[in-house]
CSV table of C-alpha atoms and ligand atoms in Angstrom, one decimal:
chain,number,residue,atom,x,y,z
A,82,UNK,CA,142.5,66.5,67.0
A,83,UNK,CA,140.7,68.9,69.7
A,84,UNK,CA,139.2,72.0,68.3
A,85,UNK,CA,141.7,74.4,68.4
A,86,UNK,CA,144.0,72.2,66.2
A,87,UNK,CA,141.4,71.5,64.1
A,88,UNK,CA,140.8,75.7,64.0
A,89,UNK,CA,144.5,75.9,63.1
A,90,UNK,CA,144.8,73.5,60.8
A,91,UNK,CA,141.5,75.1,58.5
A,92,UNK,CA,143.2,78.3,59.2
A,93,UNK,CA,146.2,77.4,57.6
A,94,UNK,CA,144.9,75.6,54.7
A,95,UNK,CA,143.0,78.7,54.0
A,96,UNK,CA,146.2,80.5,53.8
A,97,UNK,CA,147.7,77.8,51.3
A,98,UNK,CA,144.5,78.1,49.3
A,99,UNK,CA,145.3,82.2,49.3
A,100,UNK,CA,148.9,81.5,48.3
A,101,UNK,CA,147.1,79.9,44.9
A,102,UNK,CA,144.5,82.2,44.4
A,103,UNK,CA,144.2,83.8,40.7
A,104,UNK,CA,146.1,87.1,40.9
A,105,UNK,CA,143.1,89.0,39.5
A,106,UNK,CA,141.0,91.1,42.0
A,107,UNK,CA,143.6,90.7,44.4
A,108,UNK,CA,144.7,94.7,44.0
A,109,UNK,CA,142.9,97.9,44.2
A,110,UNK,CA,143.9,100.4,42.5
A,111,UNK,CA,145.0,103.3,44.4
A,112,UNK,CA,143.5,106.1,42.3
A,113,UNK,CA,140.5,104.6,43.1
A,114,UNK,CA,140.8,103.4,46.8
A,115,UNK,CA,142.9,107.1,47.7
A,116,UNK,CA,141.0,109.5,45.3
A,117,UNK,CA,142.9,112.5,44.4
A,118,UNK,CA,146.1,110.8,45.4
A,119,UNK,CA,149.9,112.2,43.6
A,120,UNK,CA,151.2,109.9,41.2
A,121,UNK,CA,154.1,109.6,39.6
A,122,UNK,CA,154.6,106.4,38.1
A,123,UNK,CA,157.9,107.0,36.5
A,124,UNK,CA,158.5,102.9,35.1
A,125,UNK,CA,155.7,104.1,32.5
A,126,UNK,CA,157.7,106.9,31.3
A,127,UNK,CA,161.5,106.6,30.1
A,128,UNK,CA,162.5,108.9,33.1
A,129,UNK,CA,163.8,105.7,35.0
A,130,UNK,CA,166.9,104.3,35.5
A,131,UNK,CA,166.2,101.7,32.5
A,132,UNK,CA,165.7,104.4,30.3
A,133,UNK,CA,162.5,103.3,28.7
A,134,UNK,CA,158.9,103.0,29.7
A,135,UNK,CA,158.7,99.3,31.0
A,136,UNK,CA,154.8,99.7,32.5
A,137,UNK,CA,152.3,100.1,29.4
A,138,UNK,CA,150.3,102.0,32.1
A,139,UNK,CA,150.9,105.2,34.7
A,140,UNK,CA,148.7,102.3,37.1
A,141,UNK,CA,149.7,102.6,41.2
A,142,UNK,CA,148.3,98.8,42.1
A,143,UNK,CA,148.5,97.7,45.6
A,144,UNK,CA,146.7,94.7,47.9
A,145,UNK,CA,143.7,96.1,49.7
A,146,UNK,CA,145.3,96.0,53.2
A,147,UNK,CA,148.1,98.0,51.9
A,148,UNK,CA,146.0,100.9,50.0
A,149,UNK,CA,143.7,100.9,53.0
A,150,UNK,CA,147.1,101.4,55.4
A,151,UNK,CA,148.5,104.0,52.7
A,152,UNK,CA,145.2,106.0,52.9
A,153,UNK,CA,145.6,106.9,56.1
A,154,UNK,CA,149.1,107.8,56.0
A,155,UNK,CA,148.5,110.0,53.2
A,156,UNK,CA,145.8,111.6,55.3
A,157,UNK,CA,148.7,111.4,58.7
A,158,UNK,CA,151.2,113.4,56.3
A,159,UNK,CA,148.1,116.3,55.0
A,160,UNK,CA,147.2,116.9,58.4
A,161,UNK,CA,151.2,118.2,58.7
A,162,UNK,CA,150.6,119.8,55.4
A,163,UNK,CA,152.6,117.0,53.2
A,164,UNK,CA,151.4,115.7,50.6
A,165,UNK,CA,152.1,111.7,49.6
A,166,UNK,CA,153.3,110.9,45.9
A,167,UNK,CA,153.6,107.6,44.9
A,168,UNK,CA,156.5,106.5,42.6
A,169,UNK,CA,155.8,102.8,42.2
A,170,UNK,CA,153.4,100.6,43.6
A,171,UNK,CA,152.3,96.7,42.4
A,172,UNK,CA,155.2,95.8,39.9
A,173,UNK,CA,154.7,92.4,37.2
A,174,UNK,CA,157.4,89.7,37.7
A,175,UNK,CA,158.7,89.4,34.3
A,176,UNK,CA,159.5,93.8,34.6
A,177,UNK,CA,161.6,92.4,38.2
A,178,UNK,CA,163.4,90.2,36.0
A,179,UNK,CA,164.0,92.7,33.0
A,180,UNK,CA,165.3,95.0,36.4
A,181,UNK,CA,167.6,92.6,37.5
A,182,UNK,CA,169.3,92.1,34.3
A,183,UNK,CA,170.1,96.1,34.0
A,184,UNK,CA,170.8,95.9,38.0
A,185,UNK,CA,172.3,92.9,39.6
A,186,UNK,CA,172.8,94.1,42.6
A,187,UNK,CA,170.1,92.6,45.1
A,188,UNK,CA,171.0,96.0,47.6
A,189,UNK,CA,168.6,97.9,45.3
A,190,UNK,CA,167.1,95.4,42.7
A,191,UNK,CA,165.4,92.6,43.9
A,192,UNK,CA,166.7,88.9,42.6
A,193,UNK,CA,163.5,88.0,40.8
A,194,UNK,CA,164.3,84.3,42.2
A,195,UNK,CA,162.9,85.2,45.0
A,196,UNK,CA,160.9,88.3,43.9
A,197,UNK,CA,160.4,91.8,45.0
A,198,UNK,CA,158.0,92.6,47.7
A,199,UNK,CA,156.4,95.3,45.1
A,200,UNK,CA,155.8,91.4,42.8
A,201,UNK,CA,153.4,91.3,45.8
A,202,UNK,CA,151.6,94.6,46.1
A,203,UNK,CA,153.0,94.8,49.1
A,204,UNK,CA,155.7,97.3,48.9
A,205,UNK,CA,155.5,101.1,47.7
A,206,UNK,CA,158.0,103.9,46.3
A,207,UNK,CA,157.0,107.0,47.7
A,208,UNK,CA,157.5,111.0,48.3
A,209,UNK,CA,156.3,114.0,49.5
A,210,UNK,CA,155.5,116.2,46.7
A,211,UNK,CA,156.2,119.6,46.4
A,212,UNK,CA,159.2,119.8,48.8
A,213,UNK,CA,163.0,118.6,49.0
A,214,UNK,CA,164.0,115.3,49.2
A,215,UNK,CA,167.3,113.4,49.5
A,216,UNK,CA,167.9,112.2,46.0
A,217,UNK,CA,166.0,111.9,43.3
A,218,UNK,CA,164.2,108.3,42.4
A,219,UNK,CA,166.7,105.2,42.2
A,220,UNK,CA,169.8,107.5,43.0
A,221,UNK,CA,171.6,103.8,43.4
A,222,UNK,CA,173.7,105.9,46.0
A,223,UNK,CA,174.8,106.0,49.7
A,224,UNK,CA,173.0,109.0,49.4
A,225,UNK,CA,169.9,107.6,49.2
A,226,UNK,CA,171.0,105.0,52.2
A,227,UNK,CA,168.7,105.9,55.2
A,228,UNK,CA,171.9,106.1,57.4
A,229,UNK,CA,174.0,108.2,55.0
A,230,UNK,CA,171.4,110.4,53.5
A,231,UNK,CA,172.2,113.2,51.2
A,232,UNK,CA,170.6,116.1,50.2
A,233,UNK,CA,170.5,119.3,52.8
A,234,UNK,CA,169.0,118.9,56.7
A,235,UNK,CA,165.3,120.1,55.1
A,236,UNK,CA,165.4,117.3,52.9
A,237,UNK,CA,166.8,114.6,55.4
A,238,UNK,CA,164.3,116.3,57.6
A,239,UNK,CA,161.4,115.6,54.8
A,240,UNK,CA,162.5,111.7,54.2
A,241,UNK,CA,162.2,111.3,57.9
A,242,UNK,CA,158.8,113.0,58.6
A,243,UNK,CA,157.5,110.8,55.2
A,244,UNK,CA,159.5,107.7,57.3
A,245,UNK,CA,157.5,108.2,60.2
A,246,UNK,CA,154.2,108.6,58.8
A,247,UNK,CA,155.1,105.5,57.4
A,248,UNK,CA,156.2,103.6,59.8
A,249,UNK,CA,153.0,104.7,61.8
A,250,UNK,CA,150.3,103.1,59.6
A,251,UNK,CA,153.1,99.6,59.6
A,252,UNK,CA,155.1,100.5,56.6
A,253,UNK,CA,158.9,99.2,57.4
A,254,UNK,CA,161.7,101.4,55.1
A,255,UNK,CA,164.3,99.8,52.9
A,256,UNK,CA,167.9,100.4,54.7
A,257,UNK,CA,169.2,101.4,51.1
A,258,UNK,CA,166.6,103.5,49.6
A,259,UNK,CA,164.9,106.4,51.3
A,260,UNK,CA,162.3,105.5,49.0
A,261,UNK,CA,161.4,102.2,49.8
A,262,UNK,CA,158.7,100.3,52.2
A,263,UNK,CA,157.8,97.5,52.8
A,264,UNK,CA,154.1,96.5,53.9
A,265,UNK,CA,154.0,94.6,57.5
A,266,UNK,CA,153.0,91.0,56.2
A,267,UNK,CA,154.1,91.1,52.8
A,268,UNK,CA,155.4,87.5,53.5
A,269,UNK,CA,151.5,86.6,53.3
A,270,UNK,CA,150.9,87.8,49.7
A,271,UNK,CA,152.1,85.7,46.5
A,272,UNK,CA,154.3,87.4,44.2
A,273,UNK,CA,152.3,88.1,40.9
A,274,UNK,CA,152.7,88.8,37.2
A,275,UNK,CA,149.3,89.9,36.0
A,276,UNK,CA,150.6,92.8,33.4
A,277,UNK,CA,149.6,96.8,34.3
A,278,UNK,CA,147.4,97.0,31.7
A,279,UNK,CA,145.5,100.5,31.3
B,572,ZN,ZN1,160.8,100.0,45.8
C-alpha cells in the first residue's frame, strides 16, 4: 500500500469510527453557540401540526459545523436588517417516528427508516422574524412548495432573501417546504436519538 492509500484508508476508518461515536457532545446548542438568537421551537409547545408538545424542551440543537454555518447567516440576513428565527433544529428519532405515524407522506415527513436529516443535526426550520412569510409552519401545502409559493410578492420576496442567505453559508432548501434546509454534508453525520432534555 503506498502512502496515499494508506492516508485514505486511516481517513476513512476515522469516518466509520465517527459514524459510531456516542451521540453525546456531538451538538451545540444554538442559544449558546449564536447568543441572542430567535427561537421558536414550536414541537415543545402544542402549536404544531401534531397538536401536542412532543419536545420536553424549547432546545434548538445542531452539529457544530452547522451552528457555526448558521451563525453567519444569521449575521448575512442582520446586515439586510432580517432577523433569523429558528423553528426546529436537532430532532430525536423516536419523535421522527411518532411524525411519520400522524404524516405518512415522505414529501413533508421524513420515513424514519431512513431518518430525517434534522435525526442528524444537520437540517434546520427556519424564518425571518418580524415580517411576512409564505405560510405559516408545516402549512403541508403547495403553498409552501418553493415553486408554487403563496402568500403575497413581500412574503415570497422574504422566503427568497432568507433562501439565499441560506444557500450562501451551504444550506440546500427543501423543494416542498419554504422552511426547510438541509446542511451541505448531512450524509456525514449519524442520525441520533439522544432526548431534548432541558
Ligand atoms: Zn424541517
Amino acid at each position: 500500500m503506498n502512502r496515499a492509500a494508506g492516508a485514505l484508508t486511516a481517513l476513512a476508518l476515522l469516518a466509520c469510527a465517527a459514524g459510531r461515536a456516542p451521540a453525546r457532545g456531538s451538538l451545540v446548542d444554538v442559544s449558546e453557540a449564536l447568543p441572542g438568537v430567535a427561537l421558536d421551537i414550536r414541537y415543545a409547545t402544542p402549536d404544531n401540526f401534531a397538536k401536542a408538545a412532543v419536545y420536553p424542551a424549547a432546545r434548538c440543537l445542531l452539529r457544530p459545523e452547522a451552528a457555526a454555518a448558521l451563525k453567519a447567516v444569521r449575521s448575512d440576513l442582520a446586515a439586510k436588517g432580517l432577523t433569523l428565527k429558528l423553528w426546529d433544529c436537532y430532532r430525536p428519532l423516536s419523535v421522527q417516528r411518532r411524525f411519520w405515524e400522524l404524516v405518512p407522506d415522505p414529501r413533508y415527513v421524513a420515513d424514519p427508516k431512513k431518518g430525517s436529516r434534522h435525526n442528524r443535526g444537520a437540517a434546520v426550520d427556519a424564518t425571518l422574524a418580524g415580517v411576512e412569510m409564505p405560510t405559516g409552519y408545516d402549512d403541508f401545502s403547495a403553498n409552501a412548495h418553493r415553486a408554487t409559493l403563496g402568500g403575497t410578492p413581500a412574503a415570497r420576496a422574504n422566503a427568497k432573501s432568507l433562501e439565499d442567505a441560506m444557500a450562501a453559508r451551504g444550506f440546500k432548501g427543501l423543494p416542498t417546504e419554504w422552511w426547510h434546509f438541509d446542511f451541505a454534508g448531512w450524509e456525514r453525520f449519524p442520525l441520533l436519538d439522544e432526548p431534548l432534555t432541558p
